[in-house]
């Protein structure tokens, strides 16, 4: 009897061990399945939009951490700017950069940007101006207690998420001279010029810089100006995009902000010919609407709202 009982107990123990082992393997398998199905980390991306705001500049940069606006279009194009920012779903502007105090670059700063949005910090070329728009803008900054900084060559801004903005102009000597008086200024050639950097991707922002401002940059920085994309200086004017500057930047594509049938004839035929000789992909807001650049820091794409590259 004892022998039979011992055999039964051994059998029960064996079955119990087998069941435990199976349960352990099942748990291990389920754990592995859960690990394999976990979502992968979303890749970081930066978006640059050259907004379709007529004869002026307004470029929106959205990094993984910040929203940056470079210039605010013209005084008579404020509703276009407002519509474009609304369409982009913008809630706050962390950094506002005003390249120079001409109306077609700072026209929307008072009536749209500082009126409709919370703005973190403002950057300009640090020089005074007689412009009434500029004077009102300065008063608003004080009223709203918004910090203002002047940018000069050699400065670098952090846009968050690994995105940098390296400043190449205006030169320090230009700023020092221009800061003493409102007289004798050449706003186009005092424009903030800088390179947007995200991983291997680079884009050159030029404001309305002409040959007079381009040449010192070429001499000072040479091949360091090399960028994948060029924001055409002065809306594609013949006074900008000099041969030496284009050679140094050596872009693959150029984006031009201009109004359809504008009184200035921008972009000029001479400039377009220089772009075409370099076999650049050319995009214009008057023909392509808002132009969107997307990049993960390696590859990039340029997507026009309408039409194709020239």
PDB file of N, CA, C and O in Angstrom, residues 79-135:
ATOM      1  N   UNK A  79      -2.773  90.287 -43.716  1.00  0.00           N
ATOM      2  CA  UNK A  79      -3.812  89.251 -43.680  1.00  0.00           C
ATOM      3  C   UNK A  79      -3.316  87.939 -44.283  1.00  0.00           C
ATOM      4  O   UNK A  79      -3.719  86.864 -43.846  1.00  0.00           O
ATOM      5  N   UNK A  80      -2.447  88.045 -45.282  1.00  0.00           N
ATOM      6  CA  UNK A  80      -1.858  86.829 -45.856  1.00  0.00           C
ATOM      7  C   UNK A  80      -0.980  86.133 -44.823  1.00  0.00           C
ATOM      8  O   UNK A  80      -1.011  84.911 -44.675  1.00  0.00           O
ATOM      9  N   UNK A  81      -0.188  86.925 -44.094  1.00  0.00           N
ATOM     10  CA  UNK A  81       0.664  86.357 -43.057  1.00  0.00           C
ATOM     11  C   UNK A  81      -0.181  85.706 -41.969  1.00  0.00           C
ATOM     12  O   UNK A  81       0.110  84.586 -41.530  1.00  0.00           O
ATOM     13  N   UNK A  82      -1.221  86.402 -41.537  1.00  0.00           N
ATOM     14  CA  UNK A  82      -2.100  85.866 -40.493  1.00  0.00           C
ATOM     15  C   UNK A  82      -2.708  84.530 -40.935  1.00  0.00           C
ATOM     16  O   UNK A  82      -2.729  83.556 -40.170  1.00  0.00           O
ATOM     17  N   UNK A  83      -3.178  84.482 -42.183  1.00  0.00           N
ATOM     18  CA  UNK A  83      -3.784  83.259 -42.714  1.00  0.00           C
ATOM     19  C   UNK A  83      -2.780  82.117 -42.797  1.00  0.00           C
ATOM     20  O   UNK A  83      -3.101  80.963 -42.475  1.00  0.00           O
ATOM     21  N   UNK A  84      -1.549  82.425 -43.207  1.00  0.00           N
ATOM     22  CA  UNK A  84      -0.517  81.392 -43.349  1.00  0.00           C
ATOM     23  C   UNK A  84      -0.118  80.819 -41.989  1.00  0.00           C
ATOM     24  O   UNK A  84       0.058  79.602 -41.841  1.00  0.00           O
ATOM     25  N   UNK A  85       0.013  81.672 -40.990  1.00  0.00           N
ATOM     26  CA  UNK A  85       0.380  81.202 -39.651  1.00  0.00           C
ATOM     27  C   UNK A  85      -0.751  80.376 -39.035  1.00  0.00           C
ATOM     28  O   UNK A  85      -0.501  79.368 -38.357  1.00  0.00           O
ATOM     29  N   UNK A  86      -1.985  80.794 -39.296  1.00  0.00           N
ATOM     30  CA  UNK A  86      -3.140  80.041 -38.804  1.00  0.00           C
ATOM     31  C   UNK A  86      -3.204  78.677 -39.477  1.00  0.00           C
ATOM     32  O   UNK A  86      -3.455  77.658 -38.823  1.00  0.00           O
ATOM     33  N   UNK A  87      -2.970  78.651 -40.777  1.00  0.00           N
ATOM     34  CA  UNK A  87      -2.994  77.393 -41.534  1.00  0.00           C
ATOM     35  C   UNK A  87      -1.919  76.430 -41.036  1.00  0.00           C
ATOM     36  O   UNK A  87      -2.110  75.215 -41.011  1.00  0.00           O
ATOM     37  N   UNK A  88      -0.788  76.991 -40.598  1.00  0.00           N
ATOM     38  CA  UNK A  88       0.313  76.165 -40.084  1.00  0.00           C
ATOM     39  C   UNK A  88       0.069  75.711 -38.646  1.00  0.00           C
ATOM     40  O   UNK A  88       0.842  74.919 -38.102  1.00  0.00           O
ATOM     41  N   UNK A  89      -1.000  76.220 -38.024  1.00  0.00           N
ATOM     42  CA  UNK A  89      -1.341  75.810 -36.663  1.00  0.00           C
ATOM     43  C   UNK A  89      -0.427  76.367 -35.590  1.00  0.00           C
ATOM     44  O   UNK A  89      -0.259  75.774 -34.519  1.00  0.00           O
ATOM     45  N   UNK A  90       0.128  77.549 -35.825  1.00  0.00           N
ATOM     46  CA  UNK A  90       1.076  78.139 -34.878  1.00  0.00           C
ATOM     47  C   UNK A  90       0.348  78.710 -33.660  1.00  0.00           C
ATOM     48  O   UNK A  90      -0.650  79.411 -33.795  1.00  0.00           O
ATOM     49  N   UNK A  91       0.862  78.389 -32.470  1.00  0.00           N
ATOM     50  CA  UNK A  91       0.286  78.882 -31.211  1.00  0.00           C
ATOM     51  C   UNK A  91       1.204  79.875 -30.505  1.00  0.00           C
ATOM     52  O   UNK A  91       0.744  80.775 -29.811  1.00  0.00           O
ATOM     53  N   UNK A  92       2.497  79.685 -30.689  1.00  0.00           N
ATOM     54  CA  UNK A  92       3.492  80.525 -30.005  1.00  0.00           C
ATOM     55  C   UNK A  92       4.723  80.624 -30.904  1.00  0.00           C
ATOM     56  O   UNK A  92       5.045  79.679 -31.633  1.00  0.00           O
ATOM     57  N   UNK A  93       5.407  81.763 -30.850  1.00  0.00           N
ATOM     58  CA  UNK A  93       6.647  81.942 -31.594  1.00  0.00           C
ATOM     59  C   UNK A  93       7.775  82.117 -30.577  1.00  0.00           C
ATOM     60  O   UNK A  93       7.811  83.100 -29.837  1.00  0.00           O
ATOM     61  N   UNK A  94       8.649  81.135 -30.518  1.00  0.00           N
ATOM     62  CA  UNK A  94       9.719  81.161 -29.515  1.00  0.00           C
ATOM     63  C   UNK A  94      10.778  82.200 -29.855  1.00  0.00           C
ATOM     64  O   UNK A  94      11.264  82.901 -28.972  1.00  0.00           O
ATOM     65  N   UNK A  95      11.132  82.279 -31.133  1.00  0.00           N
ATOM     66  CA  UNK A  95      12.124  83.253 -31.570  1.00  0.00           C
ATOM     67  C   UNK A  95      11.647  83.946 -32.847  1.00  0.00           C
ATOM     68  O   UNK A  95      11.198  83.287 -33.788  1.00  0.00           O
ATOM     69  N   UNK A  96      11.743  85.270 -32.845  1.00  0.00           N
ATOM     70  CA  UNK A  96      11.423  86.073 -34.018  1.00  0.00           C
ATOM     71  C   UNK A  96      12.705  86.759 -34.469  1.00  0.00           C
ATOM     72  O   UNK A  96      13.351  87.452 -33.690  1.00  0.00           O
ATOM     73  N   UNK A  97      13.086  86.543 -35.744  1.00  0.00           N
ATOM     74  CA  UNK A  97      14.288  87.169 -36.299  1.00  0.00           C
ATOM     75  C   UNK A  97      13.866  88.126 -37.405  1.00  0.00           C
ATOM     76  O   UNK A  97      13.174  87.723 -38.357  1.00  0.00           O
ATOM     77  N   UNK A  98      14.262  89.384 -37.274  1.00  0.00           N
ATOM     78  CA  UNK A  98      13.963  90.396 -38.280  1.00  0.00           C
ATOM     79  C   UNK A  98      15.274  90.773 -38.958  1.00  0.00           C
ATOM     80  O   UNK A  98      16.145  91.370 -38.324  1.00  0.00           O
ATOM     81  N   UNK A  99      15.414  90.409 -40.227  1.00  0.00           N
ATOM     82  CA  UNK A  99      16.719  90.539 -40.886  1.00  0.00           C
ATOM     83  C   UNK A  99      17.143  91.986 -41.091  1.00  0.00           C
ATOM     84  O   UNK A  99      18.325  92.302 -41.002  1.00  0.00           O
ATOM     85  N   UNK A 100      16.190  92.880 -41.377  1.00  0.00           N
ATOM     86  CA  UNK A 100      16.497  94.309 -41.539  1.00  0.00           C
ATOM     87  C   UNK A 100      15.174  95.077 -41.545  1.00  0.00           C
ATOM     88  O   UNK A 100      14.109  94.497 -41.799  1.00  0.00           O
ATOM     89  N   UNK A 101      15.206  96.389 -41.285  1.00  0.00           N
ATOM     90  CA  UNK A 101      13.963  97.127 -41.034  1.00  0.00           C
ATOM     91  C   UNK A 101      13.223  97.684 -42.253  1.00  0.00           C
ATOM     92  O   UNK A 101      12.594  98.740 -42.151  1.00  0.00           O
ATOM     93  N   UNK A 102      13.266  97.012 -43.390  1.00  0.00           N
ATOM     94  CA  UNK A 102      12.425  97.415 -44.519  1.00  0.00           C
ATOM     95  C   UNK A 102      11.007  96.872 -44.324  1.00  0.00           C
ATOM     96  O   UNK A 102      10.820  95.783 -43.758  1.00  0.00           O
ATOM     97  N   UNK A 103      10.031  97.619 -44.825  1.00  0.00           N
ATOM     98  CA  UNK A 103       8.620  97.291 -44.583  1.00  0.00           C
ATOM     99  C   UNK A 103       8.226  95.897 -45.057  1.00  0.00           C
ATOM    100  O   UNK A 103       7.374  95.251 -44.441  1.00  0.00           O
ATOM    101  N   UNK A 104       8.841  95.416 -46.151  1.00  0.00           N
ATOM    102  CA  UNK A 104       8.458  94.102 -46.664  1.00  0.00           C
ATOM    103  C   UNK A 104       9.070  92.951 -45.860  1.00  0.00           C
ATOM    104  O   UNK A 104       8.883  91.783 -46.211  1.00  0.00           O
ATOM    105  N   UNK A 105       9.777  93.287 -44.777  1.00  0.00           N
ATOM    106  CA  UNK A 105      10.334  92.272 -43.885  1.00  0.00           C
ATOM    107  C   UNK A 105       9.834  92.423 -42.452  1.00  0.00           C
ATOM    108  O   UNK A 105       9.792  91.436 -41.714  1.00  0.00           O
ATOM    109  N   UNK A 106       9.450  93.638 -42.060  1.00  0.00           N
ATOM    110  CA  UNK A 106       8.953  93.843 -40.690  1.00  0.00           C
ATOM    111  C   UNK A 106       7.503  94.348 -40.672  1.00  0.00           C
ATOM    112  O   UNK A 106       6.984  94.719 -39.624  1.00  0.00           O
ATOM    113  N   UNK A 107       6.846  94.337 -41.831  1.00  0.00           N
ATOM    114  CA  UNK A 107       5.499  94.904 -41.950  1.00  0.00           C
ATOM    115  C   UNK A 107       4.448  94.263 -41.071  1.00  0.00           C
ATOM    116  O   UNK A 107       3.498  94.913 -40.642  1.00  0.00           O
ATOM    117  N   UNK A 108       4.603  92.959 -40.770  1.00  0.00           N
ATOM    118  CA  UNK A 108       3.590  92.260 -39.971  1.00  0.00           C
ATOM    119  C   UNK A 108       3.952  92.083 -38.511  1.00  0.00           C
ATOM    120  O   UNK A 108       3.236  91.417 -37.772  1.00  0.00           O
ATOM    121  N   UNK A 109       5.049  92.704 -38.082  1.00  0.00           N
ATOM    122  CA  UNK A 109       5.494  92.482 -36.712  1.00  0.00           C
ATOM    123  C   UNK A 109       4.536  93.085 -35.686  1.00  0.00           C
ATOM    124  O   UNK A 109       4.238  92.476 -34.649  1.00  0.00           O
ATOM    125  N   UNK A 110       4.006  94.269 -35.984  1.00  0.00           N
ATOM    126  CA  UNK A 110       3.120  94.940 -35.035  1.00  0.00           C
ATOM    127  C   UNK A 110       1.690  94.415 -35.103  1.00  0.00           C
ATOM    128  O   UNK A 110       1.098  94.039 -34.084  1.00  0.00           O
ATOM    129  N   UNK A 111       1.130  94.364 -36.324  1.00  0.00           N
ATOM    130  CA  UNK A 111      -0.282  94.036 -36.473  1.00  0.00           C
ATOM    131  C   UNK A 111      -0.632  92.568 -36.442  1.00  0.00           C
ATOM    132  O   UNK A 111      -1.798  92.207 -36.283  1.00  0.00           O
ATOM    133  N   UNK A 112       0.377  91.687 -36.583  1.00  0.00           N
ATOM    134  CA  UNK A 112       0.097  90.246 -36.585  1.00  0.00           C
ATOM    135  C   UNK A 112       0.892  89.525 -35.492  1.00  0.00           C
ATOM    136  O   UNK A 112       0.311  88.991 -34.548  1.00  0.00           O
ATOM    137  N   UNK A 113       2.201  89.530 -35.615  1.00  0.00           N
ATOM    138  CA  UNK A 113       3.022  88.682 -34.742  1.00  0.00           C
ATOM    139  C   UNK A 113       2.920  89.081 -33.276  1.00  0.00           C
ATOM    140  O   UNK A 113       2.598  88.255 -32.417  1.00  0.00           O
ATOM    141  N   UNK A 114       3.200  90.354 -32.960  1.00  0.00           N
ATOM    142  CA  UNK A 114       3.149  90.788 -31.561  1.00  0.00           C
ATOM    143  C   UNK A 114       1.728  90.979 -31.056  1.00  0.00           C
ATOM    144  O   UNK A 114       1.495  91.061 -29.850  1.00  0.00           O
ATOM    145  N   UNK A 115       0.784  91.038 -31.970  1.00  0.00           N
ATOM    146  CA  UNK A 115      -0.628  91.195 -31.596  1.00  0.00           C
ATOM    147  C   UNK A 115      -1.290  89.846 -31.323  1.00  0.00           C
ATOM    148  O   UNK A 115      -2.028  89.686 -30.353  1.00  0.00           O
ATOM    149  N   UNK A 116      -1.019  88.861 -32.190  1.00  0.00           N
ATOM    150  CA  UNK A 116      -1.729  87.583 -32.126  1.00  0.00           C
ATOM    151  C   UNK A 116      -1.009  86.483 -31.358  1.00  0.00           C
ATOM    152  O   UNK A 116      -1.626  85.487 -30.981  1.00  0.00           O
ATOM    153  N   UNK A 117       0.300  86.637 -31.138  1.00  0.00           N
ATOM    154  CA  UNK A 117       1.074  85.538 -30.583  1.00  0.00           C
ATOM    155  C   UNK A 117       1.920  85.936 -29.383  1.00  0.00           C
ATOM    156  O   UNK A 117       2.361  87.078 -29.274  1.00  0.00           O
ATOM    157  N   UNK A 118       2.140  84.964 -28.528  1.00  0.00           N
ATOM    158  CA  UNK A 118       3.126  85.112 -27.467  1.00  0.00           C
ATOM    159  C   UNK A 118       4.489  84.901 -28.119  1.00  0.00           C
ATOM    160  O   UNK A 118       4.708  83.898 -28.800  1.00  0.00           O
ATOM    161  N   UNK A 119       5.389  85.849 -27.928  1.00  0.00           N
ATOM    162  CA  UNK A 119       6.724  85.784 -28.538  1.00  0.00           C
ATOM    163  C   UNK A 119       7.766  85.698 -27.431  1.00  0.00           C
ATOM    164  O   UNK A 119       7.768  86.511 -26.502  1.00  0.00           O
ATOM    165  N   UNK A 120       8.660  84.712 -27.548  1.00  0.00           N
ATOM    166  CA  UNK A 120       9.676  84.523 -26.519  1.00  0.00           C
ATOM    167  C   UNK A 120      10.769  85.575 -26.553  1.00  0.00           C
ATOM    168  O   UNK A 120      10.941  86.344 -25.609  1.00  0.00           O
ATOM    169  N   UNK A 121      11.510  85.623 -27.666  1.00  0.00           N
ATOM    170  CA  UNK A 121      12.608  86.571 -27.811  1.00  0.00           C
ATOM    171  C   UNK A 121      12.661  87.090 -29.244  1.00  0.00           C
ATOM    172  O   UNK A 121      12.205  86.423 -30.173  1.00  0.00           O
ATOM    173  N   UNK A 122      13.230  88.281 -29.397  1.00  0.00           N
ATOM    174  CA  UNK A 122      13.335  88.907 -30.718  1.00  0.00           C
ATOM    175  C   UNK A 122      14.798  89.208 -31.020  1.00  0.00           C
ATOM    176  O   UNK A 122      15.546  89.646 -30.145  1.00  0.00           O
ATOM    177  N   UNK A 123      15.174  88.981 -32.282  1.00  0.00           N
ATOM    178  CA  UNK A 123      16.535  89.243 -32.736  1.00  0.00           C
ATOM    179  C   UNK A 123      16.479  90.118 -33.986  1.00  0.00           C
ATOM    180  O   UNK A 123      15.664  89.891 -34.880  1.00  0.00           O
ATOM    181  N   UNK A 124      17.348  91.145 -34.038  1.00  0.00           N
ATOM    182  CA  UNK A 124      17.484  91.943 -35.258  1.00  0.00           C
ATOM    183  C   UNK A 124      18.960  92.299 -35.412  1.00  0.00           C
ATOM    184  O   UNK A 124      19.816  91.728 -34.717  1.00  0.00           O
ATOM    185  N   UNK A 125      19.266  93.231 -36.311  1.00  0.00           N
ATOM    186  CA  UNK A 125      20.685  93.534 -36.540  1.00  0.00           C
ATOM    187  C   UNK A 125      21.267  94.524 -35.519  1.00  0.00           C
ATOM    188  O   UNK A 125      22.426  94.917 -35.643  1.00  0.00           O
ATOM    189  N   UNK A 126      20.461  94.924 -34.555  1.00  0.00           N
ATOM    190  CA  UNK A 126      20.960  95.736 -33.451  1.00  0.00           C
ATOM    191  C   UNK A 126      21.169  97.200 -33.760  1.00  0.00           C
ATOM    192  O   UNK A 126      21.681  97.948 -32.918  1.00  0.00           O
ATOM    193  N   UNK A 127      20.756  97.633 -34.949  1.00  0.00           N
ATOM    194  CA  UNK A 127      20.984  99.025 -35.351  1.00  0.00           C
ATOM    195  C   UNK A 127      19.679  99.813 -35.372  1.00  0.00           C
ATOM    196  O   UNK A 127      18.615  99.261 -35.655  1.00  0.00           O
ATOM    197  N   UNK A 128      19.729 101.112 -35.085  1.00  0.00           N
ATOM    198  CA  UNK A 128      18.523 101.942 -35.079  1.00  0.00           C
ATOM    199  C   UNK A 128      18.030 102.236 -36.492  1.00  0.00           C
ATOM    200  O   UNK A 128      18.768 102.104 -37.462  1.00  0.00           O
ATOM    201  N   UNK A 129      16.775 102.654 -36.573  1.00  0.00           N
ATOM    202  CA  UNK A 129      16.180 102.983 -37.868  1.00  0.00           C
ATOM    203  C   UNK A 129      15.157 104.106 -37.701  1.00  0.00           C
ATOM    204  O   UNK A 129      14.533 104.246 -36.648  1.00  0.00           O
ATOM    205  N   UNK A 130      14.988 104.886 -38.762  1.00  0.00           N
ATOM    206  CA  UNK A 130      13.976 105.946 -38.767  1.00  0.00           C
ATOM    207  C   UNK A 130      12.585 105.420 -39.109  1.00  0.00           C
ATOM    208  O   UNK A 130      11.594 106.134 -38.987  1.00  0.00           O
ATOM    209  N   UNK A 131      12.513 104.186 -39.549  1.00  0.00           N
ATOM    210  CA  UNK A 131      11.242 103.596 -39.966  1.00  0.00           C
ATOM    211  C   UNK A 131      10.193 103.691 -38.857  1.00  0.00           C
ATOM    212  O   UNK A 131      10.460 103.347 -37.699  1.00  0.00           O
ATOM    213  N   UNK A 132       8.997 104.161 -39.193  1.00  0.00           N
ATOM    214  CA  UNK A 132       7.918 104.272 -38.216  1.00  0.00           C
ATOM    215  C   UNK A 132       7.498 102.890 -37.717  1.00  0.00           C
ATOM    216  O   UNK A 132       7.120 102.726 -36.548  1.00  0.00           O
ATOM    217  N   UNK A 133       7.536 101.904 -38.617  1.00  0.00           N
ATOM    218  CA  UNK A 133       7.199 100.532 -38.211  1.00  0.00           C
ATOM    219  C   UNK A 133       8.201 100.060 -37.164  1.00  0.00           C
ATOM    220  O   UNK A 133       7.830  99.467 -36.149  1.00  0.00           O
ATOM    221  N   UNK A 134       9.475 100.342 -37.405  1.00  0.00           N
ATOM    222  CA  UNK A 134      10.538  99.954 -36.488  1.00  0.00           C
ATOM    223  C   UNK A 134      10.352 100.652 -35.131  1.00  0.00           C
ATOM    224  O   UNK A 134      10.488 100.012 -34.074  1.00  0.00           O
ATOM    225  N   UNK A 135      10.042 101.936 -35.148  1.00  0.00           N
ATOM    226  CA  UNK A 135       9.855 102.700 -33.913  1.00  0.00           C
ATOM    227  C   UNK A 135       8.715 102.121 -33.081  1.00  0.00           C
ATOM    228  O   UNK A 135       8.835 101.954 -31.860  1.00  0.00           O
TER     229      UNK A 135
END
